[in-house]
PDB file of C-alpha atoms in Angstrom:
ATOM      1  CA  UNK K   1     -38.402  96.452  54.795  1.00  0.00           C
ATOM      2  CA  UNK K   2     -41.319  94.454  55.725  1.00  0.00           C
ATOM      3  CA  UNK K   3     -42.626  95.230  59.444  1.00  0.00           C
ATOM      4  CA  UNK K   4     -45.747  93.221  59.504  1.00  0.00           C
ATOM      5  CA  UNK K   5     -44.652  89.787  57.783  1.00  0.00           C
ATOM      6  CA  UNK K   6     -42.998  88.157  54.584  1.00  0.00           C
ATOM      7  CA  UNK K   7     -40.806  89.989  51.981  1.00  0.00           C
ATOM      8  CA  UNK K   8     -40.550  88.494  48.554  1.00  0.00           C
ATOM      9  CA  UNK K   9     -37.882  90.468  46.354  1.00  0.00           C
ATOM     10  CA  UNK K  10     -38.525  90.101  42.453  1.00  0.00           C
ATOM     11  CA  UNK K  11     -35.944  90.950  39.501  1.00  0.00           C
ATOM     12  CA  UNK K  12     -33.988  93.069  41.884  1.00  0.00           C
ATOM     13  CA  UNK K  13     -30.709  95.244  40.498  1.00  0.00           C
ATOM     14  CA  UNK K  14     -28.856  97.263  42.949  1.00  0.00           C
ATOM     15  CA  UNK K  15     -25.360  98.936  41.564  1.00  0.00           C
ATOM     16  CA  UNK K  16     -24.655  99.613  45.220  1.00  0.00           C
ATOM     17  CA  UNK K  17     -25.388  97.865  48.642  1.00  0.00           C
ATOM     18  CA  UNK K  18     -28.959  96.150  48.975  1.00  0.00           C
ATOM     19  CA  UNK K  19     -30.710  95.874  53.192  1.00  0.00           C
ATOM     20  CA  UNK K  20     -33.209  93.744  52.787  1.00  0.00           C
ATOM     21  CA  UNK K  21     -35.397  93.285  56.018  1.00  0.00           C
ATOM     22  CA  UNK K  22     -38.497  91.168  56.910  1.00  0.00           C
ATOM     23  CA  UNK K  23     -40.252  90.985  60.659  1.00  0.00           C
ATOM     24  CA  UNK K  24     -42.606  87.935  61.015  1.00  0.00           C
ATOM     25  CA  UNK K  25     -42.211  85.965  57.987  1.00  0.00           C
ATOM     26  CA  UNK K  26     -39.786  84.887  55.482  1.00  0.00           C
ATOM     27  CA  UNK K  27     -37.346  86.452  53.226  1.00  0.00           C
ATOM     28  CA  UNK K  28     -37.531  85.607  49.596  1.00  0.00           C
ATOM     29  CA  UNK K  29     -34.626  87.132  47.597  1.00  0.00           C
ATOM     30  CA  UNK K  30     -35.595  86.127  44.372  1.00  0.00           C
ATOM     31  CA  UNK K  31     -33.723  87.066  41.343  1.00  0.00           C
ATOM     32  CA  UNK K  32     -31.117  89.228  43.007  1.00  0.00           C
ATOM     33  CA  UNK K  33     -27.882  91.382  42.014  1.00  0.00           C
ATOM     34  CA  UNK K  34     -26.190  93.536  44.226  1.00  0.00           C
ATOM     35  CA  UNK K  35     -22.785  95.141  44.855  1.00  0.00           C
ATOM     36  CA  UNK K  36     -23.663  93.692  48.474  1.00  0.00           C
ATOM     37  CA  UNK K  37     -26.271  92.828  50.647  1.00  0.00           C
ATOM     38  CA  UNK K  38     -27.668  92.987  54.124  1.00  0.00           C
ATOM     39  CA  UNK K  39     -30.247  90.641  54.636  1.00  0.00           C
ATOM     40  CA  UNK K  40     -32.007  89.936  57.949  1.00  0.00           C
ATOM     41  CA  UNK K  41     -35.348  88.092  59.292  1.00  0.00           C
ATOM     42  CA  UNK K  42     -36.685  88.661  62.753  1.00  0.00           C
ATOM     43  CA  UNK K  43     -39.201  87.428  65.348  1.00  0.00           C
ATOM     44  CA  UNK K  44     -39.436  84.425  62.746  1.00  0.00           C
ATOM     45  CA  UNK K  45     -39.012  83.061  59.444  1.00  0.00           C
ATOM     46  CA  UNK K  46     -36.330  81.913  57.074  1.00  0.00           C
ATOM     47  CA  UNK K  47     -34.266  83.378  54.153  1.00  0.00           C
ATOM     48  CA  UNK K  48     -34.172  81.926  50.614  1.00  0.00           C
ATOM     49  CA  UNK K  49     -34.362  82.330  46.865  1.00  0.00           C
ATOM     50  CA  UNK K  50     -36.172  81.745  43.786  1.00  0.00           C
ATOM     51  CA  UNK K  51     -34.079  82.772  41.580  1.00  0.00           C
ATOM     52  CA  UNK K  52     -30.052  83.558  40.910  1.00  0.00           C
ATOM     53  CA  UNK K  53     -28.031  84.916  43.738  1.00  0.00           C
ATOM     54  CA  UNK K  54     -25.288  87.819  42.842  1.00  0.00           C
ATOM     55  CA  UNK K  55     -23.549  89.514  45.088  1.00  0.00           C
ATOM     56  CA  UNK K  56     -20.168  90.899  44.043  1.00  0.00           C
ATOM     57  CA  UNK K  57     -19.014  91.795  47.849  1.00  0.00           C
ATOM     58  CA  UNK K  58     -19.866  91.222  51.214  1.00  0.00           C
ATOM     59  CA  UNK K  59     -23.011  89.291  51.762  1.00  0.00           C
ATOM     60  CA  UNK K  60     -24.308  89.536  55.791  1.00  0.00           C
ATOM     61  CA  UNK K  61     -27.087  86.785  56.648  1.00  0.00           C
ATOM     62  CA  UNK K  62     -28.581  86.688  59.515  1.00  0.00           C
ATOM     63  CA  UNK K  63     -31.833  84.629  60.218  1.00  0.00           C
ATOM     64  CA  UNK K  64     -34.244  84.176  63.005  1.00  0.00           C
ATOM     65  CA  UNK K  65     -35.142  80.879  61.213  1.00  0.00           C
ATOM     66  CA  UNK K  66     -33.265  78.736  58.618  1.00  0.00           C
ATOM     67  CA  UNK K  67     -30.623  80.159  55.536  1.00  0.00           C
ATOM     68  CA  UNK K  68     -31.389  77.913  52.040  1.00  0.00           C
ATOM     69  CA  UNK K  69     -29.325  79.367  49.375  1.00  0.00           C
ATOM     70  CA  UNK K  70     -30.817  78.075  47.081  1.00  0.00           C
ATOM     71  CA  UNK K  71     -34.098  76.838  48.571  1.00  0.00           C
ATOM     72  CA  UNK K  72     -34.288  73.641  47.357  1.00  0.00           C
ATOM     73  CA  UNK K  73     -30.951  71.065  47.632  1.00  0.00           C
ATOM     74  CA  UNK K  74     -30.307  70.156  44.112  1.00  0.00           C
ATOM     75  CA  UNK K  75     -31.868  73.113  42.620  1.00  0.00           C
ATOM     76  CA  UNK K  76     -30.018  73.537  39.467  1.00  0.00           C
ATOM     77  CA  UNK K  77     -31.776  75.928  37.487  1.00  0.00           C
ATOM     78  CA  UNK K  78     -30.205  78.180  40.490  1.00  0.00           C
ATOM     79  CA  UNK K  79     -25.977  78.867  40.398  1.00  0.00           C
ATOM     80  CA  UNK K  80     -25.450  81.885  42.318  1.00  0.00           C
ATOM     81  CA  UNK K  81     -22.554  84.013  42.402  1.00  0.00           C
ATOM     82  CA  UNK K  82     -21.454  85.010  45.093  1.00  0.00           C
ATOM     83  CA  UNK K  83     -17.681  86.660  44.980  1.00  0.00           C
ATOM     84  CA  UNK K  84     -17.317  88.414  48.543  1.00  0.00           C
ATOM     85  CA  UNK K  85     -17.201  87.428  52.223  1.00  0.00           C
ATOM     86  CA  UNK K  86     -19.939  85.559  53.446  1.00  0.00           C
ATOM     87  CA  UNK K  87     -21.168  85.813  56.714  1.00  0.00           C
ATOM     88  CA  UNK K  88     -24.376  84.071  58.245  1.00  0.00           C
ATOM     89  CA  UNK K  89     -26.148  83.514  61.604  1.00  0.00           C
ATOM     90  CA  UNK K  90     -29.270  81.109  61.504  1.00  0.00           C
ATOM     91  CA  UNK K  91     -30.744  77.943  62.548  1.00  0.00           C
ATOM     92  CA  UNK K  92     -30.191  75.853  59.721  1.00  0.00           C
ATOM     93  CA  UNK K  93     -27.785  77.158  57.167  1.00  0.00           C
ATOM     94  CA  UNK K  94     -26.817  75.972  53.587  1.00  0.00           C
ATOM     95  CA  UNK K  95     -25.370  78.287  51.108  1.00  0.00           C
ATOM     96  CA  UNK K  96     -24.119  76.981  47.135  1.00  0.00           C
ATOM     97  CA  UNK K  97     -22.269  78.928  44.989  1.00  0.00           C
ATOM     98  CA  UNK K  98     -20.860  78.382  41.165  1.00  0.00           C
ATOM     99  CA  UNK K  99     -21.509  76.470  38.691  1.00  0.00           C
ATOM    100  CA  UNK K 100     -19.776  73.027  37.680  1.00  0.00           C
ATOM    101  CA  UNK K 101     -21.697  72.384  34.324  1.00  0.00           C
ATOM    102  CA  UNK K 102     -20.589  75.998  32.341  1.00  0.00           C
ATOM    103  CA  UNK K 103     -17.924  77.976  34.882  1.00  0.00           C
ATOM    104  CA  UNK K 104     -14.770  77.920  33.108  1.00  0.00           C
ATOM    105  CA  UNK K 105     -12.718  79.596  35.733  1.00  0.00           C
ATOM    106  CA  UNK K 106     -12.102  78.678  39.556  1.00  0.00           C
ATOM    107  CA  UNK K 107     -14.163  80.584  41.870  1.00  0.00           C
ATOM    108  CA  UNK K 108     -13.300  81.020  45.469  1.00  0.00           C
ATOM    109  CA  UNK K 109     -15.849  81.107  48.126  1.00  0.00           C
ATOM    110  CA  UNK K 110     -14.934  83.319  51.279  1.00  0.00           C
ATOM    111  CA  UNK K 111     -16.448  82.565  54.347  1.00  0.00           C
ATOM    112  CA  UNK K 112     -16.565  85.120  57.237  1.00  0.00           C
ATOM    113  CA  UNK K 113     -18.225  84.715  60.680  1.00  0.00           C
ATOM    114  CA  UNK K 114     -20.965  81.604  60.860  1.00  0.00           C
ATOM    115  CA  UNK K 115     -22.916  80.777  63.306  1.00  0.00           C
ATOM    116  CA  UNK K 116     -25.525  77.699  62.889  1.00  0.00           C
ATOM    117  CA  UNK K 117     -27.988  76.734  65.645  1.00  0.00           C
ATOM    118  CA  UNK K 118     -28.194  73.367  63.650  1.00  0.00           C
ATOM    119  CA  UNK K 119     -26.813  72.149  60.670  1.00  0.00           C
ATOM    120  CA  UNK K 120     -23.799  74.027  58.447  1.00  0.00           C
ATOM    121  CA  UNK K 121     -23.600  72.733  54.406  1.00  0.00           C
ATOM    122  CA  UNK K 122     -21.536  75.095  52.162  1.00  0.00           C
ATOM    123  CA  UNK K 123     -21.059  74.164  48.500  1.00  0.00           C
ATOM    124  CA  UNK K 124     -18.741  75.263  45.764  1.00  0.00           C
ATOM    125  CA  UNK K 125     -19.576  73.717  42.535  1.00  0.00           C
ATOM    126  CA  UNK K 126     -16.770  75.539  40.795  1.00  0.00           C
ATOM    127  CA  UNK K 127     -13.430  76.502  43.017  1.00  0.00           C
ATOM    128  CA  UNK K 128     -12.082  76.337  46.132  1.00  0.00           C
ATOM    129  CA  UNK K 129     -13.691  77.267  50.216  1.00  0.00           C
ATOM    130  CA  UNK K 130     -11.702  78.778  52.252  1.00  0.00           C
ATOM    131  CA  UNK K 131     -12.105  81.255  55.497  1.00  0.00           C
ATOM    132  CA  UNK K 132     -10.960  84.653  55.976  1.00  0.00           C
ATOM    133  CA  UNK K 133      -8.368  85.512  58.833  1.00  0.00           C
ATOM    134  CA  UNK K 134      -9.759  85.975  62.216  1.00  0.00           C
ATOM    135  CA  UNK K 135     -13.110  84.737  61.426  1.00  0.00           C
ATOM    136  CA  UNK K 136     -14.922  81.817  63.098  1.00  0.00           C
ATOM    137  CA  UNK K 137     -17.005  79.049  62.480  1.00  0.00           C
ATOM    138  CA  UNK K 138     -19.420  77.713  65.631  1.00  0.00           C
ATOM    139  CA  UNK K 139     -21.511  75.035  64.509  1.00  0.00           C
ATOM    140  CA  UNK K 140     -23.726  73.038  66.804  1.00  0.00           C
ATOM    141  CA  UNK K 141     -25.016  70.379  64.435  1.00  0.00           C
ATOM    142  CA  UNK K 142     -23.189  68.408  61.594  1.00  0.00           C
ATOM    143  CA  UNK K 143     -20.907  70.285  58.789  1.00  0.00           C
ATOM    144  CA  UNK K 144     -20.621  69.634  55.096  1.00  0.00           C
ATOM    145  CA  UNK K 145     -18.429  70.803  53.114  1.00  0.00           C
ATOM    146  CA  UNK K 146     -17.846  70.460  49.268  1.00  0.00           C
ATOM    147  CA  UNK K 147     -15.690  72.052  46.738  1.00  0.00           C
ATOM    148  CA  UNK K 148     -15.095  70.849  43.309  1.00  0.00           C
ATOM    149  CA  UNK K 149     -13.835  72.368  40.241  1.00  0.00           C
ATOM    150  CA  UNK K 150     -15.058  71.225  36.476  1.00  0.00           C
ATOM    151  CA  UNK K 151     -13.084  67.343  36.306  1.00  0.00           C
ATOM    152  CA  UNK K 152     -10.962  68.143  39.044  1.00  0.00           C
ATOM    153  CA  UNK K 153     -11.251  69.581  42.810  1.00  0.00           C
ATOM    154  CA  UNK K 154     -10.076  72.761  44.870  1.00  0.00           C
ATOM    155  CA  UNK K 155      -9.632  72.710  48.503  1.00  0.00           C
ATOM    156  CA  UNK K 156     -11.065  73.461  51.402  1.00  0.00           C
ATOM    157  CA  UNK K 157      -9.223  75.406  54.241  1.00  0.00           C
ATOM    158  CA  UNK K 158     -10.936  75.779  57.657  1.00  0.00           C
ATOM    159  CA  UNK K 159      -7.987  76.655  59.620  1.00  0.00           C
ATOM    160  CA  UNK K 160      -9.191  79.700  61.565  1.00  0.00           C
ATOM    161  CA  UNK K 161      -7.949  78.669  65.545  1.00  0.00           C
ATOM    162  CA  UNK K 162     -11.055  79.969  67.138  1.00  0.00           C
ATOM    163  CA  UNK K 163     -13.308  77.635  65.070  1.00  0.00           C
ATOM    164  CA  UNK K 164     -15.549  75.461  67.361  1.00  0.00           C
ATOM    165  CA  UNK K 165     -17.366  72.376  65.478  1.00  0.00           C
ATOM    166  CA  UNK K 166     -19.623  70.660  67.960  1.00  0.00           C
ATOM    167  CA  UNK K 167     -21.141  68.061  65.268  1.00  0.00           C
ATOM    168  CA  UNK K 168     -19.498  65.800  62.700  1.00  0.00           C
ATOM    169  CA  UNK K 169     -17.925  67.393  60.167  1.00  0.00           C
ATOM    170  CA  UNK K 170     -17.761  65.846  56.492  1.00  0.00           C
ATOM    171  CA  UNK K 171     -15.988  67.105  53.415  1.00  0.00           C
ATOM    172  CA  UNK K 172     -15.419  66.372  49.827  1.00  0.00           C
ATOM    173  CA  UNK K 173     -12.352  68.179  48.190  1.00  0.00           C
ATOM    174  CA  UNK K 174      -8.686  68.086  46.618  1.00  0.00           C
ATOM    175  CA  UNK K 175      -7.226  68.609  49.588  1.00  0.00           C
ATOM    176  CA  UNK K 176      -8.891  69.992  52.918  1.00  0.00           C
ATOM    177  CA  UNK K 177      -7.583  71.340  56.185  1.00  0.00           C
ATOM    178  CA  UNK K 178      -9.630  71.237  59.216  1.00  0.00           C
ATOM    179  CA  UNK K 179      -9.123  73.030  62.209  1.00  0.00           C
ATOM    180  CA  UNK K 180     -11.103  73.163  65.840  1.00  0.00           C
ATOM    181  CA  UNK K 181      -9.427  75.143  68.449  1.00  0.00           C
ATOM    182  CA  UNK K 182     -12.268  75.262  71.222  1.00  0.00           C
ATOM    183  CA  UNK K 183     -13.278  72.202  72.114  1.00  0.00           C
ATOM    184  CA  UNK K 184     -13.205  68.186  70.792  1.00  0.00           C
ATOM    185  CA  UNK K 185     -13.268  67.583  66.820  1.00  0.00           C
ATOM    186  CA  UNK K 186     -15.353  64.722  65.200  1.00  0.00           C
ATOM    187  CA  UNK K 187     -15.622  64.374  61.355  1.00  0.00           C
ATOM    188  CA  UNK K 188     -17.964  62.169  59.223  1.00  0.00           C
ATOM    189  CA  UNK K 189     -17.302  61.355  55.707  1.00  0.00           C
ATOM    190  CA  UNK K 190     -14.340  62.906  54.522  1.00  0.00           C
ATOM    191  CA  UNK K 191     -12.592  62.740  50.871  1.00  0.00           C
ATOM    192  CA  UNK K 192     -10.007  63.618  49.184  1.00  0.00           C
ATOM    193  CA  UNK K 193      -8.016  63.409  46.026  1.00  0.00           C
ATOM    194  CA  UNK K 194      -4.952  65.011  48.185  1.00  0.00           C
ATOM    195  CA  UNK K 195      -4.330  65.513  51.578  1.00  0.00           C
ATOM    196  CA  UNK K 196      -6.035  66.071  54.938  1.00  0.00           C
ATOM    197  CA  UNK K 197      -4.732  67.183  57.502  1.00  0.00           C
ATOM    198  CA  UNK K 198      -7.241  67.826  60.871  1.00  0.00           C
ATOM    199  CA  UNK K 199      -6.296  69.713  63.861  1.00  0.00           C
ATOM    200  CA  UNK K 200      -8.586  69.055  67.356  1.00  0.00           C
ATOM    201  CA  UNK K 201      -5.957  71.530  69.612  1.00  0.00           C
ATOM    202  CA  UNK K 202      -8.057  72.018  72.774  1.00  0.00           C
ATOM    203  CA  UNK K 203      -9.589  68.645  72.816  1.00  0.00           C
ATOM    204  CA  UNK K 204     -10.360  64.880  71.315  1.00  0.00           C
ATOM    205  CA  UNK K 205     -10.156  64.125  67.672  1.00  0.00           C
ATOM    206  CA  UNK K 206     -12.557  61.216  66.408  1.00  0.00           C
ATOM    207  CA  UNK K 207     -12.475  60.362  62.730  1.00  0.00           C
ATOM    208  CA  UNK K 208     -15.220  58.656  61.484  1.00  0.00           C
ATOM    209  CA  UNK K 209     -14.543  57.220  57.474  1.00  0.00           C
ATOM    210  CA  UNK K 210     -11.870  59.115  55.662  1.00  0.00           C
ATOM    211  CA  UNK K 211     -11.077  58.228  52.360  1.00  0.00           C
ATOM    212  CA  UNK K 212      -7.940  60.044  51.532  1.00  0.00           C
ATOM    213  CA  UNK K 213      -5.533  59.941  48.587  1.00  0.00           C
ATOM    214  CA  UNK K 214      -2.771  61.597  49.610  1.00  0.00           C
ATOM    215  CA  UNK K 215      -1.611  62.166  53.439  1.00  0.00           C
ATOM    216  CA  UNK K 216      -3.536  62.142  56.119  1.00  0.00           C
ATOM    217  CA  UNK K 217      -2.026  64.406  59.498  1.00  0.00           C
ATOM    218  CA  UNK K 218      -4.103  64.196  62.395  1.00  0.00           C
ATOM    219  CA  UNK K 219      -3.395  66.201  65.198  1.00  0.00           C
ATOM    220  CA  UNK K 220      -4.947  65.688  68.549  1.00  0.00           C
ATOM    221  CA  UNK K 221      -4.503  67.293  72.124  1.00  0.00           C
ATOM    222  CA  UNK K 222      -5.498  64.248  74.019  1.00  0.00           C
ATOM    223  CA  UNK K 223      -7.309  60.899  72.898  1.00  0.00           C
ATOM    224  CA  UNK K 224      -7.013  60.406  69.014  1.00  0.00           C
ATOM    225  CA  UNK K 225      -9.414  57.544  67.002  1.00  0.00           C
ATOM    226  CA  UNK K 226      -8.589  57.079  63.474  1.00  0.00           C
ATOM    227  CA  UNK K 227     -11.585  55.766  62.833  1.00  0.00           C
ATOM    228  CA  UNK K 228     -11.419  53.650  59.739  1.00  0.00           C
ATOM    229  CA  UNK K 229      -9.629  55.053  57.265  1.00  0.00           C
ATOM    230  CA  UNK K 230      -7.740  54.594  53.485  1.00  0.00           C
ATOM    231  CA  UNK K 231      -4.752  56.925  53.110  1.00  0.00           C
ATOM    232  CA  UNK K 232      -1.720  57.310  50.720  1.00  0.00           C
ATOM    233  CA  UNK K 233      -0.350  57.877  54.284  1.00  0.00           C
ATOM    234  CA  UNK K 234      -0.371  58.142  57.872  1.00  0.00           C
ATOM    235  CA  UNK K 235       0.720  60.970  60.197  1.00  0.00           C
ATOM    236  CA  UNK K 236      -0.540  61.265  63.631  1.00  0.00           C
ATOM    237  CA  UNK K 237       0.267  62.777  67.033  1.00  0.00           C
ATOM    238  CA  UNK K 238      -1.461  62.870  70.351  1.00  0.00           C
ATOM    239  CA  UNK K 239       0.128  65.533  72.910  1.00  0.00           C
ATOM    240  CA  UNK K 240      -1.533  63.849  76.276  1.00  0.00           C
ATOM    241  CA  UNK K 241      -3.716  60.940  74.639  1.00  0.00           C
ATOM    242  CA  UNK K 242      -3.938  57.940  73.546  1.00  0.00           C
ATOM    243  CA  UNK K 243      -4.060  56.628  69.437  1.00  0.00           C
ATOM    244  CA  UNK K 244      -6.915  54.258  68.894  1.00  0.00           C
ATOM    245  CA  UNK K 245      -9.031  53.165  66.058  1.00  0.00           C
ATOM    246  CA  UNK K 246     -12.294  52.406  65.430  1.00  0.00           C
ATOM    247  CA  UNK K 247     -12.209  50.753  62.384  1.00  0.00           C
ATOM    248  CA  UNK K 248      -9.600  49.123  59.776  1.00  0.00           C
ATOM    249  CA  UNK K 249      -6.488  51.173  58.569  1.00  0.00           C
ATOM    250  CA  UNK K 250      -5.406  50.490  55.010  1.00  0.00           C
ATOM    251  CA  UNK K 251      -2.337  52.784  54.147  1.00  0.00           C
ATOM    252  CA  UNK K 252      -0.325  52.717  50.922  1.00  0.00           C
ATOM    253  CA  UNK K 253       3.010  54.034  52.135  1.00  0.00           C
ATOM    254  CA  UNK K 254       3.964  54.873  55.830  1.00  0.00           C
ATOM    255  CA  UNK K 255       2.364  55.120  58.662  1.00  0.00           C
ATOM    256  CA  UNK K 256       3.973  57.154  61.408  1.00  0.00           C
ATOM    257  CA  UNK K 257       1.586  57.719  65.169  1.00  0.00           C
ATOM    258  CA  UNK K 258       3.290  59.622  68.001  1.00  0.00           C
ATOM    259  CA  UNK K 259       1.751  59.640  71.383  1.00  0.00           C
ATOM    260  CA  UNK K 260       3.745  61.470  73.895  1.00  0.00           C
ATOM    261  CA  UNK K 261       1.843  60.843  77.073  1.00  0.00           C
ATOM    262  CA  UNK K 262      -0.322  58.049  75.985  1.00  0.00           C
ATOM    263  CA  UNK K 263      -0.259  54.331  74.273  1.00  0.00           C
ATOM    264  CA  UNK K 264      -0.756  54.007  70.755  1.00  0.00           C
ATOM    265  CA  UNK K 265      -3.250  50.744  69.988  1.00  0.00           C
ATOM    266  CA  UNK K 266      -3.538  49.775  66.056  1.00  0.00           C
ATOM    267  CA  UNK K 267      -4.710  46.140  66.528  1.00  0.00           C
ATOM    268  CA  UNK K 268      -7.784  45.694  64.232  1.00  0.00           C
ATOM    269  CA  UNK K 269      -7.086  42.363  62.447  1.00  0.00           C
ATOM    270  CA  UNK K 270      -7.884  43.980  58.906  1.00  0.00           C
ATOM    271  CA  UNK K 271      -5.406  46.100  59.058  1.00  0.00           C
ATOM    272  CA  UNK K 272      -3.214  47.004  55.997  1.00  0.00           C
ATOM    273  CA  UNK K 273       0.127  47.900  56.331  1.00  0.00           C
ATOM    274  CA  UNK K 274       1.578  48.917  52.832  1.00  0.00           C
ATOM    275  CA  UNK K 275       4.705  50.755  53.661  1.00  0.00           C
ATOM    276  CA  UNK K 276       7.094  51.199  56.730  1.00  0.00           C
ATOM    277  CA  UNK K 277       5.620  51.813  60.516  1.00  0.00           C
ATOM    278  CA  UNK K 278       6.566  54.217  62.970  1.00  0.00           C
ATOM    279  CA  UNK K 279       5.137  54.006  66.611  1.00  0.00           C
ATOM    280  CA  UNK K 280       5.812  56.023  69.901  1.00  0.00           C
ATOM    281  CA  UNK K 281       4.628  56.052  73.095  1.00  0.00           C
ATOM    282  CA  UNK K 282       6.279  58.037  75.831  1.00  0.00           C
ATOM    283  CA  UNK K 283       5.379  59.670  79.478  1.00  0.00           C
ATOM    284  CA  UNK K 284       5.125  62.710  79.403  1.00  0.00           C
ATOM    285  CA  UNK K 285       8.809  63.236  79.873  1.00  0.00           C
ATOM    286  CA  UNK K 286       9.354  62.133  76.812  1.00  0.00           C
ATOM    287  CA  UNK K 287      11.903  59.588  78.034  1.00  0.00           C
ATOM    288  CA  UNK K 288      10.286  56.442  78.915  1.00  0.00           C
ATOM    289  CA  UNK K 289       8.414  53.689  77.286  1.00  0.00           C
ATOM    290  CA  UNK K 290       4.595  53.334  77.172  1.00  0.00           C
ATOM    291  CA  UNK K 291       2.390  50.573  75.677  1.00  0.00           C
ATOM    292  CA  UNK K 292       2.590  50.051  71.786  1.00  0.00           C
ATOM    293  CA  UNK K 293       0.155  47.265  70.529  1.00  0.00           C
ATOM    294  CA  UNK K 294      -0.055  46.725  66.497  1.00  0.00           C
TER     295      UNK K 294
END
């Protein structure tokens, strides 16, 4: 502990559980292994590293300022490992973990509770992102997400039903599945090898640019925008909304958009149609016609 400012960790070992705290200044962990670690600023400053982060459990975050793990985007002398549930609570928060130029085996990064005042990025350079059960993710700014494993990707799964992304959320992976159960979902730049399937169930979903190779299922509980989009694919569903687009729609195989209390509008003139269409637009009875424009 550091009462009166900054704490700056060296070559630290710990065989058991490492509490690391700093009041008035920043938290540097250094060169740091630990079975697991509690690590907290207050009053002010930010956590971050110098060197390589190893924590073989649970690592707890929690920042008065901003989390960089590592310090520096693009740092690659750093490639933490970090093999337990991560949970954070900070301003700013980004937090790396493998290593895509020597890991040989898929890792999996866990993600617990997060909660960002701003911006979220997580990075895998070697295995799969997912989030533990019951857990939540409340992000106020923009989301990145990337997972990649040696030649090939993992995937990302986000499908806790109490997550709550306020900004855009992007994503680069094999396949990823998004889920917002609080409020409207928007997402950014999203791609995929495989599939994507996002979920908005207590609001809007907006898709910005989605570059998808397999399927893409969006799911929407009122007004759906597709955004522009190139899919293997198409499966979408508005409960009381409308299905819009923003952009062009360029799909492979079929395309299939169900609005059940809402019209379904696909009109942009550089659309691609590669396979079969499927459009619906009922009241909310489910037993009369509404408007279908393509």
């Amino acid at each position: 502990s550091s009462t009166g400012g900054a704490l700056h960790l060296g070559a630290t070992t710990v065989e058991g559980a490492l509490t690391a705290r700093a009041t008035g200044g920043n938290l540097d962990l250094g060169t740091t292994q630990a079975l697991s670690a509690d690590v907290r600023t207050t009053t002010s400053g930010h956590i971050v590293q110098t060197g390589r982060l190893t924590v073989t459990n649970a690592l707890n975050l929690v920042s008065a300022g901003d989390i960089a793990l590592p310090a520096a985007l693009g740092q690659t002398a750093v490639k933490n490992s970090l093999s337990g549930v991560i949970s954070a609570t900070g301003a700013n928060i980004r937090i790396a973990t493998g290593d895509s130029a020597s890991g040989i085996d898929p890792s999996v990064m866990r993600l617990g509770n997060i909660t960002a005042g701003g911006t979220l990025a997580i990075v895998n350079d070697n295995g799969a992102v997912t989030q533990e059960s019951g857990t939540a993710l409340a992000i106020t700014g923009t989301s990145d997400f990337n997972s990649a494993i040696l030649n090939g990707r993992a995937n990302i799964t986000l499908s806790s039903a109490t997550n709550n992304f306020i900004g855009a959320v992007s994503g680069s992976a094999h396949n990823i599945v998004l889920y917002d159960g609080v409020g409207a979902l928007t997402t950014g730049q999203v791609n995929t090898t495989g599939n994507f399937t996002a979920t908005s169930a207590a609001g809007a979903l907006s898709l910005g640019s989605s570059s998808i190779g397999g399927v893409l299922t969006a799911n929407a509980l009122t007004n759906l925008d597709l955004g522009t989009a190139s899919v293997g694919s198409l499966v979408t569903q508005s409960d009381t909304g409308s299905i819009t687009q923003a952009g062009a729609l360029n799909t492979v195989g079929t395309a299939v958009a169900t609005a059940s209390n809402g019209n379904v509008v696909l009109s942009n003139v550089a659309n691609v149609f590669g396979g079969a269409v499927s459009l619906t637009a009922v009241d909310v009875s489910g037993t009369s016609s509404r408007g279908i424009d393509l």
